[in-house]
Amino acid sequence: DVMNLYGKTAAYGIKINISTGVVTRIGNATLHRTLPIQNRMKGCLLSDAGAVNSYLPANSWIGADRTGASGQVMVEVPRHYFKCWIDGGYAYIMISEYELPDYKLIPKHYVGAYQAALDGTKLCSVANPALRGGNDTSAWDGTYRTLMGMPRTNMYRYDYKNAARARNASATTEWNAWMYNSYVALTWLMCIEYGTLNLQLPVNALLDSNGYKQGGLGAGVSNLNGATWSTYNSYNPFITCGYSDGLGNRSGEVAFEMPSEYGELTTYVNRYRGVELPFGHIWQWLDGINIEIKTDADGGTSKVYVCENPANLSDSAYTNYEYRGLEARTSGYAKEVLLGSNGDIVASVVGGGEMSYYCDYHYTNTATSELKGALVGGAASDGSYCGPFCVLSGTAPSYRDAHIGSRLCFIPTT
């Protein structure tokens, strides 16, 4: 059968019934219990040269220096191999520690533990109350609206890239804003671990009867009222970087009580193996993906292009980008995503729901012919629309807002 052809004993993953959206774990059952790739993810302090200064304590990072003085707070994603294919009405997504036939290498790389902050001209991943985030409104310092210690927002996509590369001028293509290929890899690691496409399912720390993970990462910071958030702090971030660091390398959520000036509301800061707020709170720019949107009168297509080599990134062209397929032309819950051999997560068909198919919302805007970027994850008032498959392709890389940020990413060239 197809699984034996692709290394059943060395790989684990999921299959998705394309017509129903139902997900089933496949491959080596023991690997689904031991999760060898996911369990090698761990927090570290990374130097600007890309060297690990130290690994952070597994159970809690609170006692460690996370200010940036000892390095950027990053999560190491281990080297592994990935394969995605479609056969007989099913999509198969598999991962392995080993180089199996036709599997794609996902290199060891580092993802910012937090939504990115800014230290002077340099993008950073730190828990540092001395850094002002959001749209940098200094008049709010010392008030309930303070932006100190928050992720930096209101920057163009290329501003995040340039600020990331300022970390090390001699290796300018290794530090970047969050790269699309890294985001895709993390998305499938999460989905395979929990055996679901609905990562907003409630957190459940218990294993199921098979010894598998169950539940998800919770709704995350997604339950604010948009109008109230606007009045409260003009859509700026309000969760300090590192708020969930008591979880260390673990996954879960930590309750956050909104200040009384917002109103009575509890939200939950979620975390995946050290990566805080993988979705929700603020939108996150991805680099390495450009979407060529043409109006109906100008051709009526939305073509997705991806660049996996950071040396070739562009905010104005598709040169050295690989065409991956056609994005859905209307907004709605994702029913199918592009997949292909690279496992692309952009919706190709909408018509799903918050509890069916890919469970997250696809936003687009086809009113103008323009190169668009990709914002992911959803924001604090987007509710069930949020999640790893929540992609917004309605804005150009030259767009910015108080509720749009990014995340630091380091991909070694060797």
Coordinates of C-alpha atoms in Angstrom, one line a residue:
D1 CA 0.0 0.0 0.0
V2 CA 1.0 3.6 -0.3
M3 CA 2.3 3.9 3.2
N4 CA 4.7 1.0 2.8
L5 CA 6.0 2.6 -0.3
Y6 CA 6.9 5.8 1.6
G7 CA 8.6 4.4 4.7
K8 CA 5.9 3.4 7.2
T9 CA 8.4 2.4 9.9
A10 CA 10.3 5.7 9.7
A11 CA 7.6 8.3 9.2
Y12 CA 4.4 9.6 10.8
G13 CA 1.8 12.1 9.7
I14 CA -1.8 12.6 8.8
K15 CA -4.1 12.0 5.9
I16 CA -7.0 14.4 5.0
N17 CA -10.1 13.2 3.3
I18 CA -10.4 16.0 0.7
S19 CA -14.2 15.6 0.3
T20 CA -15.0 15.7 4.1
G21 CA -12.0 17.3 5.7
V22 CA -11.7 14.4 8.2
V23 CA -8.2 13.9 9.5
T24 CA -6.6 10.5 10.4
R25 CA -3.2 9.8 11.9
I26 CA -1.1 7.5 9.7
G27 CA 2.4 6.0 9.7
N28 CA 4.2 4.7 12.7
A29 CA 2.0 4.7 15.7
T30 CA 4.9 4.7 18.1
L31 CA 6.2 7.9 16.5
H32 CA 2.8 9.5 17.0
R33 CA 3.3 8.8 20.7
T34 CA 6.9 9.8 21.1
L35 CA 6.8 12.7 18.6
P36 CA 10.6 12.6 18.0
I37 CA 10.8 15.7 15.8
Q38 CA 8.5 17.9 17.8
N39 CA 10.2 16.8 21.1
R40 CA 13.5 18.1 19.8
M41 CA 12.1 21.6 19.5
K42 CA 13.6 23.7 22.3
G43 CA 14.1 27.3 23.4
C44 CA 17.5 28.9 23.2
L45 CA 19.5 32.1 23.3
L46 CA 20.9 32.7 19.8
S47 CA 23.8 35.0 19.1
D48 CA 23.8 37.4 16.2
A49 CA 26.3 35.1 14.5
G50 CA 23.7 32.3 14.7
A51 CA 25.4 30.3 17.5
V52 CA 23.4 28.9 20.4
N53 CA 24.8 30.6 23.5
S54 CA 22.7 28.4 25.7
Y55 CA 19.5 26.3 25.8
L56 CA 16.7 27.5 28.0
P57 CA 15.3 25.4 30.9
A58 CA 12.7 23.0 29.6
N59 CA 10.0 23.7 32.2
S60 CA 10.1 27.4 32.6
W61 CA 12.2 30.3 31.1
I62 CA 11.2 32.9 33.7
G63 CA 14.6 32.7 35.6
A64 CA 16.6 33.1 32.4
D65 CA 17.9 36.3 30.8
R66 CA 15.5 37.0 28.0
T67 CA 16.3 40.7 27.6
G68 CA 18.5 40.2 24.5
A69 CA 21.8 40.8 26.5
S70 CA 22.5 37.0 26.3
G71 CA 21.1 36.4 22.8
Q72 CA 17.8 36.4 21.0
V73 CA 15.1 34.1 22.5
M74 CA 14.4 31.6 19.7
V75 CA 13.0 28.1 19.3
E76 CA 15.2 25.6 17.5
V77 CA 13.2 23.7 14.9
P78 CA 15.2 20.5 14.2
R79 CA 16.2 19.2 10.8
H80 CA 13.7 16.8 9.5
Y81 CA 12.1 15.6 6.2
F82 CA 8.6 16.3 4.8
K83 CA 6.4 14.8 2.1
C84 CA 3.0 15.9 0.9
W85 CA 1.1 14.2 -1.9
I86 CA -2.5 13.5 -3.0
D87 CA -3.8 10.0 -3.9
G88 CA -7.3 8.5 -4.2
G89 CA -9.1 11.5 -2.7
Y90 CA -6.8 11.9 0.2
A91 CA -4.0 14.3 1.0
Y92 CA -1.0 12.8 2.8
I93 CA 1.3 14.9 5.0
M94 CA 4.3 13.0 6.4
I95 CA 7.4 13.8 8.4
S96 CA 10.5 11.8 9.2
E97 CA 13.8 12.1 11.0
Y98 CA 15.3 10.3 8.0
E99 CA 15.9 11.1 4.4
L100 CA 13.3 9.0 2.7
P101 CA 12.7 8.8 -1.0
D102 CA 11.1 12.1 -2.4
Y103 CA 11.0 13.7 1.1
K104 CA 11.9 17.4 1.2
L105 CA 14.6 18.6 3.7
I106 CA 13.4 21.1 6.3
P107 CA 16.7 22.5 7.6
K108 CA 17.4 23.1 11.2
H109 CA 16.4 26.7 11.8
Y110 CA 15.2 29.1 14.5
V111 CA 11.9 30.8 15.0
G112 CA 11.4 33.8 17.3
A113 CA 9.8 32.7 20.6
Y114 CA 7.8 35.9 20.6
Q115 CA 6.0 38.2 18.1
A116 CA 8.9 40.5 17.2
A117 CA 10.0 43.6 19.1
L118 CA 12.3 46.3 17.9
D119 CA 15.5 47.4 19.7
G120 CA 16.7 50.6 17.9
T121 CA 17.0 49.5 14.3
K122 CA 17.2 45.8 15.0
L123 CA 14.3 43.4 15.0
C124 CA 14.5 41.2 18.1
S125 CA 12.8 38.3 19.9
V126 CA 13.1 39.3 23.6
A127 CA 11.1 39.8 26.7
N128 CA 12.3 43.3 27.6
P129 CA 10.1 45.8 29.3
A130 CA 12.5 48.6 28.2
L131 CA 11.5 48.3 24.6
R132 CA 8.4 50.1 23.4
G133 CA 6.2 48.1 20.9
G134 CA 3.0 48.7 19.0
N135 CA 3.1 51.9 17.0
D136 CA 5.7 53.4 19.3
T137 CA 3.3 55.9 21.1
S138 CA 5.5 57.3 23.9
A139 CA 2.6 59.4 25.3
W140 CA 1.1 56.1 26.7
D141 CA 4.1 55.2 28.8
G142 CA 3.1 54.7 32.4
T143 CA -0.6 54.4 31.6
Y144 CA -2.9 51.4 31.1
R145 CA -2.2 51.8 27.4
T146 CA 1.6 51.4 27.8
L147 CA 3.3 49.7 24.9
M148 CA 6.5 48.9 26.8
G149 CA 7.5 45.3 26.4
M150 CA 5.1 44.7 23.6
P151 CA 5.8 43.4 20.0
R152 CA 6.5 46.1 17.4
T153 CA 3.7 46.8 14.9
N154 CA 2.8 49.4 12.3
M155 CA 5.8 48.6 10.0
Y156 CA 5.9 47.6 6.4
R157 CA 6.9 44.1 5.5
Y158 CA 10.3 45.2 4.1
D159 CA 10.9 47.1 7.3
Y160 CA 10.7 43.9 9.3
K161 CA 13.1 42.2 6.9
N162 CA 15.6 45.1 7.0
A163 CA 15.5 45.3 10.7
A164 CA 16.0 41.5 11.0
R165 CA 19.0 41.6 8.7
A166 CA 20.5 44.5 10.7
R167 CA 21.2 41.9 13.4
N168 CA 24.3 40.7 11.4
A169 CA 25.5 42.7 8.4
S170 CA 28.0 40.1 7.4
A171 CA 25.3 37.4 7.0
T172 CA 22.4 39.5 5.7
T173 CA 20.3 36.7 4.3
E174 CA 20.2 34.5 7.4
W175 CA 18.2 36.8 9.7
N176 CA 14.7 37.6 8.3
A177 CA 11.2 38.3 9.3
W178 CA 9.2 35.1 9.6
M179 CA 9.8 33.1 6.4
Y180 CA 6.8 31.4 4.7
N181 CA 8.5 28.1 4.4
S182 CA 9.3 28.1 8.2
Y183 CA 5.7 29.0 9.0
V184 CA 4.4 26.1 6.8
A185 CA 6.8 23.7 8.5
L186 CA 5.6 24.7 12.0
T187 CA 2.0 24.5 10.9
W188 CA 2.3 20.9 9.9
L189 CA 4.3 20.0 13.0
M190 CA 1.4 21.3 15.0
C191 CA -1.3 19.6 13.0
I192 CA 0.5 16.2 13.0
E193 CA 1.1 16.4 16.8
Y194 CA -2.5 17.0 17.6
G195 CA -4.0 15.0 14.7
T196 CA -6.2 17.9 13.6
L197 CA -6.5 20.9 11.3
N198 CA -8.4 22.8 14.1
L199 CA -5.6 24.1 16.3
Q200 CA -8.2 26.3 18.2
L201 CA -9.6 23.2 19.9
P202 CA -9.5 23.5 23.7
V203 CA -6.2 22.6 25.4
N204 CA -6.3 19.1 26.8
A205 CA -3.2 17.9 28.6
L206 CA -4.4 14.3 28.8
L207 CA -3.4 11.7 26.2
D208 CA -6.2 9.8 24.5
S209 CA -6.7 6.0 24.8
N210 CA -4.0 5.4 22.1
G211 CA -1.4 7.6 23.9
Y212 CA -1.8 10.4 21.4
K213 CA -2.0 14.1 22.0
Q214 CA -5.6 15.5 21.8
G215 CA -7.3 18.8 21.8
G216 CA -5.4 21.8 20.4
L217 CA -3.9 25.1 21.5
G218 CA -7.1 26.8 22.5
A219 CA -8.7 29.8 20.9
G220 CA -5.7 32.0 21.8
V221 CA -6.0 35.8 22.1
S222 CA -8.9 36.1 19.7
N223 CA -12.0 37.0 21.8
L224 CA -11.8 40.8 22.0
N225 CA -14.5 43.0 20.6
G226 CA -13.1 45.1 17.7
A227 CA -14.8 48.4 18.6
T228 CA -13.8 48.1 22.3
W229 CA -10.2 47.2 21.3
S230 CA -10.1 50.3 19.1
T231 CA -11.4 52.5 21.9
Y232 CA -9.0 50.9 24.4
N233 CA -5.7 51.3 22.6
S234 CA -6.4 51.8 18.9
Y235 CA -5.8 48.2 17.9
N236 CA -2.3 48.1 19.4
P237 CA -0.9 45.0 21.0
F238 CA -1.5 44.5 24.7
I239 CA 0.2 41.2 25.6
T240 CA 3.8 41.6 26.7
C241 CA 6.4 39.4 25.0
G242 CA 7.2 36.4 27.2
Y243 CA 3.9 36.4 29.1
S244 CA 3.6 32.6 28.8
D245 CA 7.3 31.9 29.6
G246 CA 6.3 29.9 32.7
L247 CA 5.4 27.1 30.2
G248 CA 9.0 26.9 29.0
N249 CA 9.3 24.5 26.0
R250 CA 5.8 23.1 26.7
S251 CA 2.6 23.8 24.9
G252 CA -0.6 25.2 26.5
E253 CA -2.2 28.5 27.5
V254 CA -2.0 31.1 30.2
A255 CA -5.0 33.3 31.2
F256 CA -4.7 37.1 30.8
E257 CA -7.1 39.4 32.5
M258 CA -7.7 42.5 30.4
P259 CA -7.2 45.8 32.3
S260 CA -10.4 47.3 33.7
E261 CA -10.2 50.1 31.2
Y262 CA -11.0 47.6 28.5
G263 CA -13.7 45.9 30.5
E264 CA -14.2 42.6 32.1
L265 CA -12.6 40.0 29.8
T266 CA -10.3 37.0 30.2
T267 CA -8.3 35.9 27.1
Y268 CA -5.7 33.2 26.8
V269 CA -2.1 33.5 25.6
N270 CA -1.3 30.2 23.9
R271 CA 2.0 28.6 23.2
Y272 CA 3.3 25.8 21.0
R273 CA 6.6 24.2 22.3
G274 CA 8.0 27.6 23.2
V275 CA 6.5 29.6 20.3
E276 CA 4.2 32.1 22.0
L277 CA 1.1 33.2 20.2
P278 CA 1.6 31.2 16.9
F279 CA -1.8 32.7 16.0
G280 CA -4.0 35.5 17.4
H281 CA -3.2 38.8 19.2
I282 CA -1.8 40.5 16.1
W283 CA -1.5 39.7 12.4
Q284 CA 2.0 38.5 11.4
W285 CA 3.7 39.4 8.1
L286 CA 5.4 36.5 6.3
D287 CA 8.2 37.0 3.8
G288 CA 9.0 34.7 0.9
I289 CA 5.5 34.7 -0.5
N290 CA 4.1 37.1 -3.1
I291 CA 0.6 36.8 -4.5
E292 CA -0.2 38.2 -7.9
I293 CA -3.8 39.3 -7.9
K294 CA -5.5 40.4 -11.1
T295 CA -8.9 42.0 -11.2
D296 CA -11.7 40.2 -13.0
A297 CA -11.2 42.6 -15.9
D298 CA -7.5 42.1 -15.9
G299 CA -7.4 38.3 -16.1
G300 CA -9.2 37.2 -12.9
T301 CA -6.4 35.2 -11.3
S302 CA -4.7 35.1 -7.9
K303 CA -1.3 33.4 -8.4
V304 CA 0.8 32.3 -5.4
Y305 CA 4.5 32.5 -5.7
V306 CA 7.0 31.3 -3.1
C307 CA 10.7 32.0 -2.6
E308 CA 12.6 29.7 -0.2
N309 CA 16.0 31.4 -0.8
P310 CA 16.1 34.5 1.4
A311 CA 18.8 36.0 -0.9
N312 CA 16.1 36.4 -3.6
L313 CA 13.4 38.0 -1.6
S314 CA 11.5 40.8 -3.3
D315 CA 8.6 43.1 -2.4
S316 CA 7.9 44.2 -6.0
A317 CA 8.5 41.2 -8.3
Y318 CA 8.2 37.4 -8.7
T319 CA 11.7 36.8 -10.1
N320 CA 13.3 33.7 -8.6
Y321 CA 9.9 32.9 -7.0
E322 CA 8.2 29.5 -7.7
Y323 CA 4.6 29.4 -8.9
R324 CA 2.6 27.2 -6.4
G325 CA -1.0 27.5 -7.6
L326 CA -4.1 29.6 -7.6
E327 CA -5.5 31.1 -4.4
A328 CA -9.2 31.3 -3.8
R329 CA -10.7 34.5 -5.2
T330 CA -13.3 35.0 -2.5
S331 CA -13.1 35.3 1.3
G332 CA -14.5 32.5 3.5
Y333 CA -13.4 29.6 5.7
A334 CA -10.8 27.5 3.9
K335 CA -12.1 24.2 2.5
E336 CA -9.0 23.2 0.5
V337 CA -5.5 24.6 0.5
L338 CA -2.9 24.5 -2.2
L339 CA -0.8 21.7 -0.7
G340 CA 1.2 20.4 -3.7
S341 CA 4.5 18.7 -2.9
N342 CA 5.5 21.6 -0.5
G343 CA 2.3 21.5 1.7
D344 CA 1.3 25.0 0.9
I345 CA -1.3 26.4 3.4
V346 CA -3.0 29.1 1.3
A347 CA -6.6 28.4 0.6
S348 CA -7.5 27.3 -3.0
V349 CA -11.2 26.7 -2.2
V350 CA -13.4 28.3 0.4
G351 CA -16.7 27.0 1.9
G352 CA -15.5 25.3 5.0
G353 CA -16.4 26.2 8.6
E354 CA -15.0 27.1 12.0
M355 CA -15.2 23.3 12.9
S356 CA -14.8 21.7 9.5
Y357 CA -12.1 21.3 6.9
Y358 CA -9.3 23.7 7.7
C359 CA -11.3 25.6 10.3
D360 CA -9.7 29.0 9.7
Y361 CA -10.7 32.0 7.5
H362 CA -9.2 33.1 4.2
Y363 CA -9.3 36.8 3.5
T364 CA -8.6 38.3 0.1
N365 CA -9.2 41.5 -1.9
T366 CA -9.4 41.3 -5.7
A367 CA -10.5 44.9 -6.3
T368 CA -7.1 46.0 -7.7
S369 CA -4.4 44.3 -9.7
E370 CA -1.5 44.3 -7.3
L371 CA 1.3 42.3 -5.7
K372 CA 0.0 41.3 -2.3
G373 CA 1.8 39.8 0.7
A374 CA 0.5 37.3 3.2
L375 CA -0.6 38.1 6.7
V376 CA -1.3 35.1 8.9
G377 CA -2.8 34.0 12.2
G378 CA -5.5 36.5 12.7
A379 CA -5.8 39.3 15.3
A380 CA -7.3 39.6 18.7
S381 CA -10.9 40.4 17.5
D382 CA -11.1 37.7 14.8
G383 CA -12.4 34.9 17.0
S384 CA -12.9 31.6 15.2
Y385 CA -11.4 33.0 12.0
C386 CA -7.9 32.7 13.7
G387 CA -5.5 29.8 13.4
P388 CA -2.5 28.7 11.3
F389 CA -4.5 28.5 8.1
C390 CA -5.9 32.0 8.5
V391 CA -4.2 33.9 5.6
L392 CA -5.0 37.4 4.5
S393 CA -3.8 38.3 1.0
G394 CA -5.6 41.7 0.7
T395 CA -2.7 44.0 1.3
A396 CA 0.6 45.0 -0.4
P397 CA 3.9 44.7 1.4
S398 CA 3.8 48.5 1.7
Y399 CA 0.8 48.3 4.1
R400 CA 1.1 48.8 7.9
D401 CA -1.2 49.0 10.8
A402 CA -1.2 49.0 14.6
H403 CA -2.3 45.3 14.8
I404 CA 0.2 43.9 12.3
G405 CA 3.6 42.7 13.3
S406 CA 5.9 39.8 12.4
R407 CA 8.4 37.4 14.0
L408 CA 12.1 37.0 13.8
C409 CA 13.5 34.0 11.9
F410 CA 17.1 32.7 11.5
I411 CA 17.8 30.1 8.7
P412 CA 21.5 29.2 8.5
T413 CA 23.0 29.2 5.0
T414 CA 25.1 26.1 5.8

